[in-house]
Structure formats: C-alpha cells, structure tokens
PDB file of C-alpha atoms in Angstrom:
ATOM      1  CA  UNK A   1       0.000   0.000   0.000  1.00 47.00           C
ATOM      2  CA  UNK A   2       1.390   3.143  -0.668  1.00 47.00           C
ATOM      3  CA  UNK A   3       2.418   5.784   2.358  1.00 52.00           C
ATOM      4  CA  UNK A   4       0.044   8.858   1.689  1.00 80.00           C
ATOM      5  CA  UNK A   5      -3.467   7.311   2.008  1.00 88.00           C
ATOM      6  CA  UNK A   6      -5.154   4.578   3.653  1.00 92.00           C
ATOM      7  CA  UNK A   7      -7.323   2.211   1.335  1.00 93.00           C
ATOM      8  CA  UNK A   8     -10.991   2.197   2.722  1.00 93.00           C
ATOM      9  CA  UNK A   9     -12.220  -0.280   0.230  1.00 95.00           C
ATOM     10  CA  UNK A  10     -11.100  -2.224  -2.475  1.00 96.00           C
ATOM     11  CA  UNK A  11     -13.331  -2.605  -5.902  1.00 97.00           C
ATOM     12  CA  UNK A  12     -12.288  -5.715  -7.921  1.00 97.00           C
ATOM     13  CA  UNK A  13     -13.366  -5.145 -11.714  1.00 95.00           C
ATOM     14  CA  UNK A  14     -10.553  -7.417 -13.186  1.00 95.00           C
ATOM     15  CA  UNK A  15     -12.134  -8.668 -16.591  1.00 92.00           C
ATOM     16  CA  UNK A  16     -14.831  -6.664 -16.734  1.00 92.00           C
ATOM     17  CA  UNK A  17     -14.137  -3.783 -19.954  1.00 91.00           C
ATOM     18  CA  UNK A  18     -15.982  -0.627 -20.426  1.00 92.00           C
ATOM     19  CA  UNK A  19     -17.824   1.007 -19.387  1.00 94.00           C
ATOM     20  CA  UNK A  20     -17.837  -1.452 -16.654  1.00 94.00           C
ATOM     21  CA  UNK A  21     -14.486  -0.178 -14.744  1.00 95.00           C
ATOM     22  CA  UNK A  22     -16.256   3.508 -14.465  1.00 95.00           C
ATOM     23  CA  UNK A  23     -19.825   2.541 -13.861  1.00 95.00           C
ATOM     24  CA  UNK A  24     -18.751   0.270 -11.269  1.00 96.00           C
ATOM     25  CA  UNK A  25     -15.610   2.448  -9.339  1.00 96.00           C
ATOM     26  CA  UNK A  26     -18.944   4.906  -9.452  1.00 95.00           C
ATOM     27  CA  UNK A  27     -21.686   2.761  -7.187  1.00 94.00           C
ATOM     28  CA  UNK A  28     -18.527   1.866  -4.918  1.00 96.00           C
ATOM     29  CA  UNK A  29     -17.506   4.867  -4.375  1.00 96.00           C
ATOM     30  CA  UNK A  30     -21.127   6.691  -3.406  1.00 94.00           C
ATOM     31  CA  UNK A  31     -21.069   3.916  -0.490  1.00 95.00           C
ATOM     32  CA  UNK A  32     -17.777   6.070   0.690  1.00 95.00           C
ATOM     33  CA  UNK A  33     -17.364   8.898   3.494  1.00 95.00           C
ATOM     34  CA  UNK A  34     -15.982  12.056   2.312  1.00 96.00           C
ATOM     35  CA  UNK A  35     -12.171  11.800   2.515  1.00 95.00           C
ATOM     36  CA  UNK A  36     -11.946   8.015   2.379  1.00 96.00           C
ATOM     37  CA  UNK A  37      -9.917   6.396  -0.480  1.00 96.00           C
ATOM     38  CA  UNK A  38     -11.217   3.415  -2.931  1.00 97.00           C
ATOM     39  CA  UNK A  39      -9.016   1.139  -4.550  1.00 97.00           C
ATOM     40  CA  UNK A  40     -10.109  -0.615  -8.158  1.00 97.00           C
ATOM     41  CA  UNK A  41      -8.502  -3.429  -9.867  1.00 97.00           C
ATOM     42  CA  UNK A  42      -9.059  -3.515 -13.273  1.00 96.00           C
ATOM     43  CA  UNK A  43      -7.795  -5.953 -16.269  1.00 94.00           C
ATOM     44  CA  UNK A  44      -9.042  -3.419 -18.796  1.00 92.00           C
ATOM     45  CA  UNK A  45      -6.018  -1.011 -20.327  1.00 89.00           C
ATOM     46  CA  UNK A  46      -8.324   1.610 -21.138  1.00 91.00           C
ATOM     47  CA  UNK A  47      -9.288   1.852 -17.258  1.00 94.00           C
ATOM     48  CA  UNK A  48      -6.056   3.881 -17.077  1.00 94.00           C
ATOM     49  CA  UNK A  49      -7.904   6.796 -19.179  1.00 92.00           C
ATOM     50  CA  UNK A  50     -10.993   6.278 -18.099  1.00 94.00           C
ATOM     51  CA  UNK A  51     -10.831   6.554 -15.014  1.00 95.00           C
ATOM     52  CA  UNK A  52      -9.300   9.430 -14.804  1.00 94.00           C
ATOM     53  CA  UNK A  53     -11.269  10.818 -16.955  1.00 92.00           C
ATOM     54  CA  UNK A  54     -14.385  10.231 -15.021  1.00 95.00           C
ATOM     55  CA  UNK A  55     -12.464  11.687 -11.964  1.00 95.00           C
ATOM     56  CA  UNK A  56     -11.436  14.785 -13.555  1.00 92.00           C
ATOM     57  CA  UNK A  57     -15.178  15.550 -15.072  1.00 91.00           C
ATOM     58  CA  UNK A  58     -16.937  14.096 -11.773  1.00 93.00           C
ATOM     59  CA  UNK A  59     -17.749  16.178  -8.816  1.00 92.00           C
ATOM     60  CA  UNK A  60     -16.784  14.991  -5.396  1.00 94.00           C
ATOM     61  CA  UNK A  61     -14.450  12.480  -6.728  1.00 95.00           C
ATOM     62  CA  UNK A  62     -10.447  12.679  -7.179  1.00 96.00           C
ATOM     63  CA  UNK A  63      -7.707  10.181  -8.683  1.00 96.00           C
ATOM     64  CA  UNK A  64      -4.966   9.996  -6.082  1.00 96.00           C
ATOM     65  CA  UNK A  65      -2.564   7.622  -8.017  1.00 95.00           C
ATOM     66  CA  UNK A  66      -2.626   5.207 -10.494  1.00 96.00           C
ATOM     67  CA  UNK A  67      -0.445   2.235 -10.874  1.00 95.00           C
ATOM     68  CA  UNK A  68       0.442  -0.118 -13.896  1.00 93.00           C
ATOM     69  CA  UNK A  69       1.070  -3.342 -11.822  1.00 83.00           C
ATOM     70  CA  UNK A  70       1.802  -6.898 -13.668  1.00 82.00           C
ATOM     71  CA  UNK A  71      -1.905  -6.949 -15.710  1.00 89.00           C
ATOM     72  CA  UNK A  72      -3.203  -4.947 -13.176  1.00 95.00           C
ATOM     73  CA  UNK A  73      -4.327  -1.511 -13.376  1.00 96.00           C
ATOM     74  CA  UNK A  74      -4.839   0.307  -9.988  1.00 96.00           C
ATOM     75  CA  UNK A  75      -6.434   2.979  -9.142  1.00 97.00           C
ATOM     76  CA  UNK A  76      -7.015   5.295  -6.278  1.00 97.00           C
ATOM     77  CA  UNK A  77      -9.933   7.496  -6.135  1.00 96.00           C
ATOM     78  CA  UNK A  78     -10.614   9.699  -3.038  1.00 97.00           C
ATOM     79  CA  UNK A  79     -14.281  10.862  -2.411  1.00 96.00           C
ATOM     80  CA  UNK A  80     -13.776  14.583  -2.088  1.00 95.00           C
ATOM     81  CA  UNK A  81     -17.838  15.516  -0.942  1.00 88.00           C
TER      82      UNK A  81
ATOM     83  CA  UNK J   1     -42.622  57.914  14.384  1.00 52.00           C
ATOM     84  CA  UNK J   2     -45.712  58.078  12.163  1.00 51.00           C
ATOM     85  CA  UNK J   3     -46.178  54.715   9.841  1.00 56.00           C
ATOM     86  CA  UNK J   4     -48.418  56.886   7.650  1.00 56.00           C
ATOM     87  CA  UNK J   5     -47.096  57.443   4.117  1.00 56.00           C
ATOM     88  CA  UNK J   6     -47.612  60.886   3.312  1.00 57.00           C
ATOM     89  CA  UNK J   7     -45.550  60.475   0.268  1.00 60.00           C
ATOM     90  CA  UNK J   8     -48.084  57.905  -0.809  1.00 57.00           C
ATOM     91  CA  UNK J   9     -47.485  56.046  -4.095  1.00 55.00           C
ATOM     92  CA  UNK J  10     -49.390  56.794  -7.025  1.00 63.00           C
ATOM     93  CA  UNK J  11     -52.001  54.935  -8.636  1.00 71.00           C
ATOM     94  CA  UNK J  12     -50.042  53.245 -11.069  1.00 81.00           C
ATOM     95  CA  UNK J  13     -46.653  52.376  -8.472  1.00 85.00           C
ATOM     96  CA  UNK J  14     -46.959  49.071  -7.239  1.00 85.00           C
ATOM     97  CA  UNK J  15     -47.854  48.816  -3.482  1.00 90.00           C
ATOM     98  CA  UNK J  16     -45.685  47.436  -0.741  1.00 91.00           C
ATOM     99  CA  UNK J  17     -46.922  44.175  -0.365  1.00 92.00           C
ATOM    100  CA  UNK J  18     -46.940  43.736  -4.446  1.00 92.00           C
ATOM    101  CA  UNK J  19     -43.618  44.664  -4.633  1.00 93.00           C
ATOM    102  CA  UNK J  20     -42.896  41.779  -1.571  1.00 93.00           C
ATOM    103  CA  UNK J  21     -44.330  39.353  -3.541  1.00 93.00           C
ATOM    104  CA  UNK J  22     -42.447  40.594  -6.862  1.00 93.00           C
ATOM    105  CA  UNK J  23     -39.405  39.764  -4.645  1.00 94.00           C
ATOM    106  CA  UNK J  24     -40.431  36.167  -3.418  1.00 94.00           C
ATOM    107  CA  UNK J  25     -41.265  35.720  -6.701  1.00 94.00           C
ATOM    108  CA  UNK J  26     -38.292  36.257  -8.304  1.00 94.00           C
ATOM    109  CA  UNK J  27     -36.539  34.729  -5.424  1.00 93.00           C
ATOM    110  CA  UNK J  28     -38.576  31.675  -6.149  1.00 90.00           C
ATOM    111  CA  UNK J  29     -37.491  31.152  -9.763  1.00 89.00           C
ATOM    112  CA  UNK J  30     -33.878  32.601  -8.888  1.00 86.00           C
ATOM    113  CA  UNK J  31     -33.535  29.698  -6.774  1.00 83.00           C
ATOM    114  CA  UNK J  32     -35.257  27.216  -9.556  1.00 78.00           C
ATOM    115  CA  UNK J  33     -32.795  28.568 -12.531  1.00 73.00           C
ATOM    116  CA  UNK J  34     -29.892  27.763  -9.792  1.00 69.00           C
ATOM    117  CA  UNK J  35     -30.853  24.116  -9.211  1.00 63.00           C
ATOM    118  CA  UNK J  36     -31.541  23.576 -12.793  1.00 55.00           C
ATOM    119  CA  UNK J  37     -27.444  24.487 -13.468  1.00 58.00           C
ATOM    120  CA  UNK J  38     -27.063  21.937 -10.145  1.00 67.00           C
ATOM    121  CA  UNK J  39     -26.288  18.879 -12.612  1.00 85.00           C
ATOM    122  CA  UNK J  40     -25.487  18.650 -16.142  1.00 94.00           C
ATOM    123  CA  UNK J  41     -27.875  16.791 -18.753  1.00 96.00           C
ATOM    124  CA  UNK J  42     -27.537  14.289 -21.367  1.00 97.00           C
ATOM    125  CA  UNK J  43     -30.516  13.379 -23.423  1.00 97.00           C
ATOM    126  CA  UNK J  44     -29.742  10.761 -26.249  1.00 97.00           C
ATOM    127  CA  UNK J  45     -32.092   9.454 -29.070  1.00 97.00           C
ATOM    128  CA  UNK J  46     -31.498   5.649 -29.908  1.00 97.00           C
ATOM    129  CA  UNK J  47     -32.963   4.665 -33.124  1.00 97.00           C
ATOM    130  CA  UNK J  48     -31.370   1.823 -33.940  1.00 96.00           C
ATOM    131  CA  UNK J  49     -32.041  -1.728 -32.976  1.00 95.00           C
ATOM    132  CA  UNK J  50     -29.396  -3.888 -34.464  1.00 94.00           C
ATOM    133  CA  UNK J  51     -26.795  -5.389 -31.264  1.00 93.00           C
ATOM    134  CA  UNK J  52     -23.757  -3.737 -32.632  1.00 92.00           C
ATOM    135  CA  UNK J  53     -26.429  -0.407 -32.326  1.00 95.00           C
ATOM    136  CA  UNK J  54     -27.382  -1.008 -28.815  1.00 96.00           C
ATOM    137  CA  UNK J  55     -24.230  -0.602 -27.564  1.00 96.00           C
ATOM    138  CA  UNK J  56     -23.576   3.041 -27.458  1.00 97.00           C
ATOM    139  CA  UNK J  57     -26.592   4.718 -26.441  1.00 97.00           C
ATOM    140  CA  UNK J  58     -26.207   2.242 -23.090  1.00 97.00           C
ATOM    141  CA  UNK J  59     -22.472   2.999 -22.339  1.00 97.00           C
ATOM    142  CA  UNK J  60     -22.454   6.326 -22.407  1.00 97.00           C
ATOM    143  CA  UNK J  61     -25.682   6.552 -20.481  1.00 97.00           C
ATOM    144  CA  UNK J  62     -24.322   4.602 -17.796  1.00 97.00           C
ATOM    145  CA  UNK J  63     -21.156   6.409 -18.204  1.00 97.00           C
ATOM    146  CA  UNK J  64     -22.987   9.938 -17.961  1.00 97.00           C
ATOM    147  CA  UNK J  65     -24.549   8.607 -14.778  1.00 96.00           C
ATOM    148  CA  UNK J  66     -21.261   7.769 -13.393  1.00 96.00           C
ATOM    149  CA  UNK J  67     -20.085  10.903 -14.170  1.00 96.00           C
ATOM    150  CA  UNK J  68     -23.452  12.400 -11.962  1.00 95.00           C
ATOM    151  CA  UNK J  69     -25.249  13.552 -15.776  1.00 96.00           C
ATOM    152  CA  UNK J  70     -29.590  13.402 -15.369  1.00 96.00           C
ATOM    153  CA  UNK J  71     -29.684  11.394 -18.170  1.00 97.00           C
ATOM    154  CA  UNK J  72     -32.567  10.697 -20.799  1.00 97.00           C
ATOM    155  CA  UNK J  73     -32.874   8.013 -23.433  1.00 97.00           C
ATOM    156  CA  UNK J  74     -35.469   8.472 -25.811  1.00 97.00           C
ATOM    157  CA  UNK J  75     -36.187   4.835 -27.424  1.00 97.00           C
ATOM    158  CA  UNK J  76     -37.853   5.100 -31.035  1.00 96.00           C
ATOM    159  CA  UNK J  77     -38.291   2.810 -34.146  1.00 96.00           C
ATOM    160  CA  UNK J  78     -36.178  -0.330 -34.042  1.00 96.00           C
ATOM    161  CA  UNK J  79     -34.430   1.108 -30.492  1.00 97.00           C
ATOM    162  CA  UNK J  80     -37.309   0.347 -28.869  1.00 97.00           C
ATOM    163  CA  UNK J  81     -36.145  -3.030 -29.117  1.00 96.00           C
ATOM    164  CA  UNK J  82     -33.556  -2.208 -26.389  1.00 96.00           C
ATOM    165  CA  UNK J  83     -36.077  -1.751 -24.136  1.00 97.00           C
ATOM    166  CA  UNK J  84     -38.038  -4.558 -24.829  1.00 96.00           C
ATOM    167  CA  UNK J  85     -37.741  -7.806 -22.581  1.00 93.00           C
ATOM    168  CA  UNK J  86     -38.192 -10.634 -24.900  1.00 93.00           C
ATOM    169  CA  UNK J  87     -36.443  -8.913 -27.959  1.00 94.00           C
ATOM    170  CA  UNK J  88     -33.054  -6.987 -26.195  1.00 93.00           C
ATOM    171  CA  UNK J  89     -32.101 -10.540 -25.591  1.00 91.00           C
ATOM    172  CA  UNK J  90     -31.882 -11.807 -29.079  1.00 91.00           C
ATOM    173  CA  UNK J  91     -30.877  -8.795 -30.916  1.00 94.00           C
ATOM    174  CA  UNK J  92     -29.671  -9.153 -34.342  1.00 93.00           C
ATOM    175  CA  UNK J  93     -25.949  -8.486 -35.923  1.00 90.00           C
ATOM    176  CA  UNK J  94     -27.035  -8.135 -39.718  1.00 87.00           C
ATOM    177  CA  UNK J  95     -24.402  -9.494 -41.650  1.00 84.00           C
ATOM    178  CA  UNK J  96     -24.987  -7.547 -45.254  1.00 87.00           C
ATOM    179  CA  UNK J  97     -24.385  -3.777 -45.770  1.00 82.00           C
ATOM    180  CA  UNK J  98     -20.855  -4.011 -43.469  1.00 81.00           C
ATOM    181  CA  UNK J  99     -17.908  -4.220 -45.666  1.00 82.00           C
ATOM    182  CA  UNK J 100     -16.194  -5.269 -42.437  1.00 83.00           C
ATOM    183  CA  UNK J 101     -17.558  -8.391 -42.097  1.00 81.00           C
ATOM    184  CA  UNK J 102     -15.292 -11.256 -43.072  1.00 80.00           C
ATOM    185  CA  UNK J 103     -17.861 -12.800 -45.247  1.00 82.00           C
ATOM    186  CA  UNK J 104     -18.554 -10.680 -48.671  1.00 84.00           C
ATOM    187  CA  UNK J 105     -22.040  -9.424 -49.032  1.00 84.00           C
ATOM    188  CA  UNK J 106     -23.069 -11.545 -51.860  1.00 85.00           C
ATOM    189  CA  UNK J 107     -22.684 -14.800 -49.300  1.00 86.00           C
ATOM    190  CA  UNK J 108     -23.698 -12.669 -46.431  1.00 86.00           C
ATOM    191  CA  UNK J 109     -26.980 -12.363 -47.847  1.00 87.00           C
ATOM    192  CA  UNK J 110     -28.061 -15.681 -48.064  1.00 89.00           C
ATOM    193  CA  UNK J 111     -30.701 -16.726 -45.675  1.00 89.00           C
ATOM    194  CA  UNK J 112     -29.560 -17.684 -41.899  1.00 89.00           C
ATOM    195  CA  UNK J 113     -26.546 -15.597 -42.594  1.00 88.00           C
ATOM    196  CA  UNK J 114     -27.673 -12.983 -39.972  1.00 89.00           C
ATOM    197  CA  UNK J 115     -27.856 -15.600 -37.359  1.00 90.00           C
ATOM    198  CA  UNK J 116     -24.031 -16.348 -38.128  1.00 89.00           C
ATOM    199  CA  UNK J 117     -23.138 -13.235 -37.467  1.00 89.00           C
ATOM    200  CA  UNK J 118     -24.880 -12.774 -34.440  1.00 92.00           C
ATOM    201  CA  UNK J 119     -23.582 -15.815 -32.877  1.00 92.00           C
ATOM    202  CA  UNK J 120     -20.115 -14.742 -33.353  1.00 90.00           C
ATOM    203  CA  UNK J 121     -20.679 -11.461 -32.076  1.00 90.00           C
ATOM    204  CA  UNK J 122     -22.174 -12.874 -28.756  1.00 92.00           C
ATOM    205  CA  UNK J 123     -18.918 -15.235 -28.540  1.00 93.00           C
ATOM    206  CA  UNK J 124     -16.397 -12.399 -28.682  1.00 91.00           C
ATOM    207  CA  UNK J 125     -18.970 -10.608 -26.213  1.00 91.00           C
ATOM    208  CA  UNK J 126     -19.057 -13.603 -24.124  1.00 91.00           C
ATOM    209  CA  UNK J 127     -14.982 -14.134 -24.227  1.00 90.00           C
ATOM    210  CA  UNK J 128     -14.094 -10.372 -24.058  1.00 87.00           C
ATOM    211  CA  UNK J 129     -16.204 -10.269 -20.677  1.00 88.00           C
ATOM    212  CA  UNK J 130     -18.339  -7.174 -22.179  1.00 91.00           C
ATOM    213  CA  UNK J 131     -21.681  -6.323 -20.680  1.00 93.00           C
ATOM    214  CA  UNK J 132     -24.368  -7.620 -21.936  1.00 93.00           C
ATOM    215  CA  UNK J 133     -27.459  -5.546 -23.382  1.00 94.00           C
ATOM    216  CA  UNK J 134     -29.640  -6.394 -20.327  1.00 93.00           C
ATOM    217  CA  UNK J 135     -27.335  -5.763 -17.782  1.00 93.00           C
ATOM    218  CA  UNK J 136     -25.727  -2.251 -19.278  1.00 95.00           C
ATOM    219  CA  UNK J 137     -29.803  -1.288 -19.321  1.00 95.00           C
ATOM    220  CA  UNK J 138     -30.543  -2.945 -15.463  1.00 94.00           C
ATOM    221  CA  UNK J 139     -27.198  -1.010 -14.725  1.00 95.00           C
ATOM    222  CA  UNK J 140     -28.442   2.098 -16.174  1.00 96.00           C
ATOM    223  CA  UNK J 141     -31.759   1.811 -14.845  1.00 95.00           C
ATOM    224  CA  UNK J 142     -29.874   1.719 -11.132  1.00 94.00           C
ATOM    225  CA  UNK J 143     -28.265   4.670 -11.902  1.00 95.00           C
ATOM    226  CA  UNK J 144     -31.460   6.744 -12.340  1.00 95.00           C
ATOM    227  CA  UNK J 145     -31.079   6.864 -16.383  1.00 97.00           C
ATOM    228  CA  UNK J 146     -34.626   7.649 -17.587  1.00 97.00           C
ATOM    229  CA  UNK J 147     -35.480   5.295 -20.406  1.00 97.00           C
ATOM    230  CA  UNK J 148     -38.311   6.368 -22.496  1.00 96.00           C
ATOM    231  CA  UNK J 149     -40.597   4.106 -25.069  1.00 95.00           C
ATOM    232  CA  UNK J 150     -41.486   6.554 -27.697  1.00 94.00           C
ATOM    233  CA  UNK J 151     -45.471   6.295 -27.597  1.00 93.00           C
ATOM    234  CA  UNK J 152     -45.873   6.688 -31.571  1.00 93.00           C
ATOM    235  CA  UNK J 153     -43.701   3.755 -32.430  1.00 95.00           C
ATOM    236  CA  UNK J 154     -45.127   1.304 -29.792  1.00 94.00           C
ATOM    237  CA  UNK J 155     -48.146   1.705 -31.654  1.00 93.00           C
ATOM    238  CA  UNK J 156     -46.420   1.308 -34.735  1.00 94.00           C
ATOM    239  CA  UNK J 157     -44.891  -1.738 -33.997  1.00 94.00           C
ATOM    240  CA  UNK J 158     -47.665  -3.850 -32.190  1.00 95.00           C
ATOM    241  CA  UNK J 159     -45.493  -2.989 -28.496  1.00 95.00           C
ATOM    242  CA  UNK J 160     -47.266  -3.286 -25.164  1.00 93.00           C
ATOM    243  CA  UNK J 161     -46.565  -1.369 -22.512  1.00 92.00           C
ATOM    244  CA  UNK J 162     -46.099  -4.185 -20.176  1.00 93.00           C
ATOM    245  CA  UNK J 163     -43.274  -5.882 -22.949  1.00 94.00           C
ATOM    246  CA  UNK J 164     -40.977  -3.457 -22.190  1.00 95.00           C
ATOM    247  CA  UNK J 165     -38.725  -3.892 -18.714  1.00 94.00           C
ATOM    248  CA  UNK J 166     -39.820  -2.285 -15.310  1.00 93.00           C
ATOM    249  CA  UNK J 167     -38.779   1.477 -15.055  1.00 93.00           C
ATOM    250  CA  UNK J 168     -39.244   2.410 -18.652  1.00 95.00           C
ATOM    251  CA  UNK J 169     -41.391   5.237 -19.242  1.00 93.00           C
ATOM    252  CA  UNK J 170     -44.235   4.930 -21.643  1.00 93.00           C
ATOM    253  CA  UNK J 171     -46.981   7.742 -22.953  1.00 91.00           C
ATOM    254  CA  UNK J 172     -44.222  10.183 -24.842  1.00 91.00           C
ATOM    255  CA  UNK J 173     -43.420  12.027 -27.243  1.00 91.00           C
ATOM    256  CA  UNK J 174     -41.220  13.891 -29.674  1.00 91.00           C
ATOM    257  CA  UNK J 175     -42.136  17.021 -27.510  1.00 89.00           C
ATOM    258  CA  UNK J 176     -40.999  15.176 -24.341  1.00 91.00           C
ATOM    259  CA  UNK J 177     -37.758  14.239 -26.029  1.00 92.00           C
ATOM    260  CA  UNK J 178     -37.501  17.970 -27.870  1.00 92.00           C
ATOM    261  CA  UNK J 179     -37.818  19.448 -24.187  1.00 90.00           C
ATOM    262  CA  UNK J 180     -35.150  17.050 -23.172  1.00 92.00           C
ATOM    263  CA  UNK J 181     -32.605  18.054 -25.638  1.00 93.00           C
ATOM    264  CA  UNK J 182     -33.186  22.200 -25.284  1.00 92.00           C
ATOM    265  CA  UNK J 183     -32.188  21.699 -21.093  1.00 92.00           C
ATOM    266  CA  UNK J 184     -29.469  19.039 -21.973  1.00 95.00           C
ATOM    267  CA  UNK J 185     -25.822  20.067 -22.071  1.00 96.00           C
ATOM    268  CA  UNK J 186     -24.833  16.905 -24.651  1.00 96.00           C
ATOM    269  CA  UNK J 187     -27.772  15.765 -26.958  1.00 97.00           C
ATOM    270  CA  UNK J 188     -26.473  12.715 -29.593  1.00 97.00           C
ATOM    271  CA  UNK J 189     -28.779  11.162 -31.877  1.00 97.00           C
ATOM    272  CA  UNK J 190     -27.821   7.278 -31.860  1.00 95.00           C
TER     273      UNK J 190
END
C-alpha cells in the first residue's frame, strides 16, 4: 500500500471492460465517506484513461494515483464531498 | 414615528406588499434557474435496434450517470427493441451492408446468414467479458437513467406497454424528447 493514504475499500473489476471499470468504481464509491480512499482493480487497459477521466469531469471524486502493476491496473480514487 | 405614508405612491406604483411578492417571486425562480445548473444533462435518441447499435446509447448513459449527468434516453423505431424484454435478448448483428464483415455481401446475404453473425458477435462478447445488453440497461436503470418508449412507435410496432422492462417510461413524445434536448448540455442522436 502506498504511504500517503489509507485504502478504505477495495473494488475488484478485473475482466470486466468498459464502461464497466467507471460505472462500477462509481456505485462503490457513493457507499464512501468524504475523505476516504477506494481502490479498483481492473484488467481493462483503457481503465487507465478512463478513469481518470471520469475523476477529472466528476464532482466529489479525485484520482490519487494510479499504478500499472503486472496486468493490473490500480487505481485510487478519493471521495472529495 | 408616524407609519403613515404621506408620500403615498401613485395609482399606477406598485404597493408594498406587491412589490414583496415581486421579490419572493423572483426569489422563487432565482432559486429554480440555480438548481436547474445543479447537474449537467444528457438526453440521447437511440434509433437503432441492431446489437452492434445497442451498444452506445447504453455505455455512455451509464457512463454519464457515473459521471453524476440526469440522463434521458429516448427509445424510437427499431431502439425500442432495447427496451423490450423478450427482444433486447436476441438482438440481431445483420451481416450484409458491413464491408467489415469477413464474409462478402453476396454470401452474407443468403438466408440464416444474420444468425451467423450474431452468434459470433455474442462469442467475442461472451470471451471479451463485455456487458451484456440487459445488464448495461438494469445497470443504467440503477443509476437513475430515464429510459423512455417513444409512444408513436409502440403503436407502430404492435409494443405493449407491459413488454418493455420495469422502469421504462411509456406515454411520450417527440415534444418530451424535444424538451429534453433544449435543457441538456450533450444531446447525440444514436
């Protein structure tokens, strides 16, 4: 886990392609306090994008790192609101 | 101190209580023009029926939703078929008219062709782990995305009302759909 934030909960999406990754990291996240951090695994390359895509145009939401493991795309979105 | 007004409006200036309600009235549709800019809107048309078709109108509706859009799908002609129980689940990949098919049109045509195609698109779907037509639209329908049955075209085609899956709006329009698109940031026509 990386040093800056703590990981409140982890989404596993791994397989699942778009707009799965999004739609899903989405419904997980509006379970989350303000402030708390969400974690998604995803198999899909275009995750990287989207995801921060939907981060950047989404209100309440921000992408705290991302991380090109082996097959694994990880994310870290912090609920903002 | 006197609460006369000796400098008492004239006939035609609007009273003190008028001009009160002026104010809450204004105040009232200030505050209704504010929450209107609240979210953005998406309102998309889907016309087409075909399974390579259905695809887009559902991802970027669930999409928009993710990304907090209010968003309307207005279902009319063969994308009504999206909506429908029975026939979203067996929805057609025609195999003529696509020069990317690897079968040339002249073969492509021939009868039971179509169901070829299909079949191999729902394999790829199947081994690429994409969503399915019915759960991108039970997804979307989670998500608050308003799909509506255009009322003209189920008519038209011999729909019911009750064929169509549970949260889909019936009894509209191309007004309904019109108004959508004039208050929606991103209309697309699908």
């Amino acid at each position: 886990m990386s040093a800056e934030f703590d990981i409140t909960e982890t989404l596993d999406v791994k397989g699942a392609s778009c707009p799965m990754p999004v739609v899903k990291a989405k419904s997980a996240i509006d379970e989350l306090s303000e402030g708390e951090v969400l974690e998604v695994l995803a198999t899909d390359p275009g995750s990287m994008s989207d995801i921060d895509g939907w981060a950047s145009g989404t209100e309440g939401v921000e992408l705290v790192d991302q991380e090109e493991g082996d097959d694994v795309f990880k994310h870290y979105v912090r609920k903002t609101e | 101190m006197s609460t006369d007004t000796p400098d008492a409006p004239a006939d035609d200036a609007p009273s003190r209580a008028e001009l009160a309600a002026r104010v809450d009235e204004l105040e009232d549709a200030l505050a209704e023009a504010t929450s209107d800019d609240d979210g953005k809107k998406m309102s998309i048309i889907a016309t087409k029926g075909t399974l390579d078709m259905a695809y887009p109108p559902l991802i970027l509706a669930s999409t928009a939703a993710a990304f907090g859009y209010d968003v309307t799908v207005f279902h009319t002609f063969w994308g009504l078929d999206i909506l429908h129980e029975e026939r979203s689940k067996n929805l057609k990949l025609s195999s003529v008219g696509n020069p990317n098919m690897p079968v040339p049109n002249a073969v492509a045509a021939l009868p039971g062709m179509d169901r070829v195609t299909t079949k191999m698109m729902e394999k790829k779907i199947a081994d690429n782990d994409t969503a399915t037509i019915e759960e991108l639209l039970e997804t979307s329908l989670d998500m608050g995305v308003e799909f509506q049955a255009c009322q003209m075209t189920i008519d038209l085609m011999g729909y019911d009302e009750a064929d169509f899956y549970d949260g889909v709006t019936t009894g509209v329009g191309a007004a309904t759909a019109l108004q959508d698109m004039a208050d929606a940031d991103i209309q697309l026509l699908v």
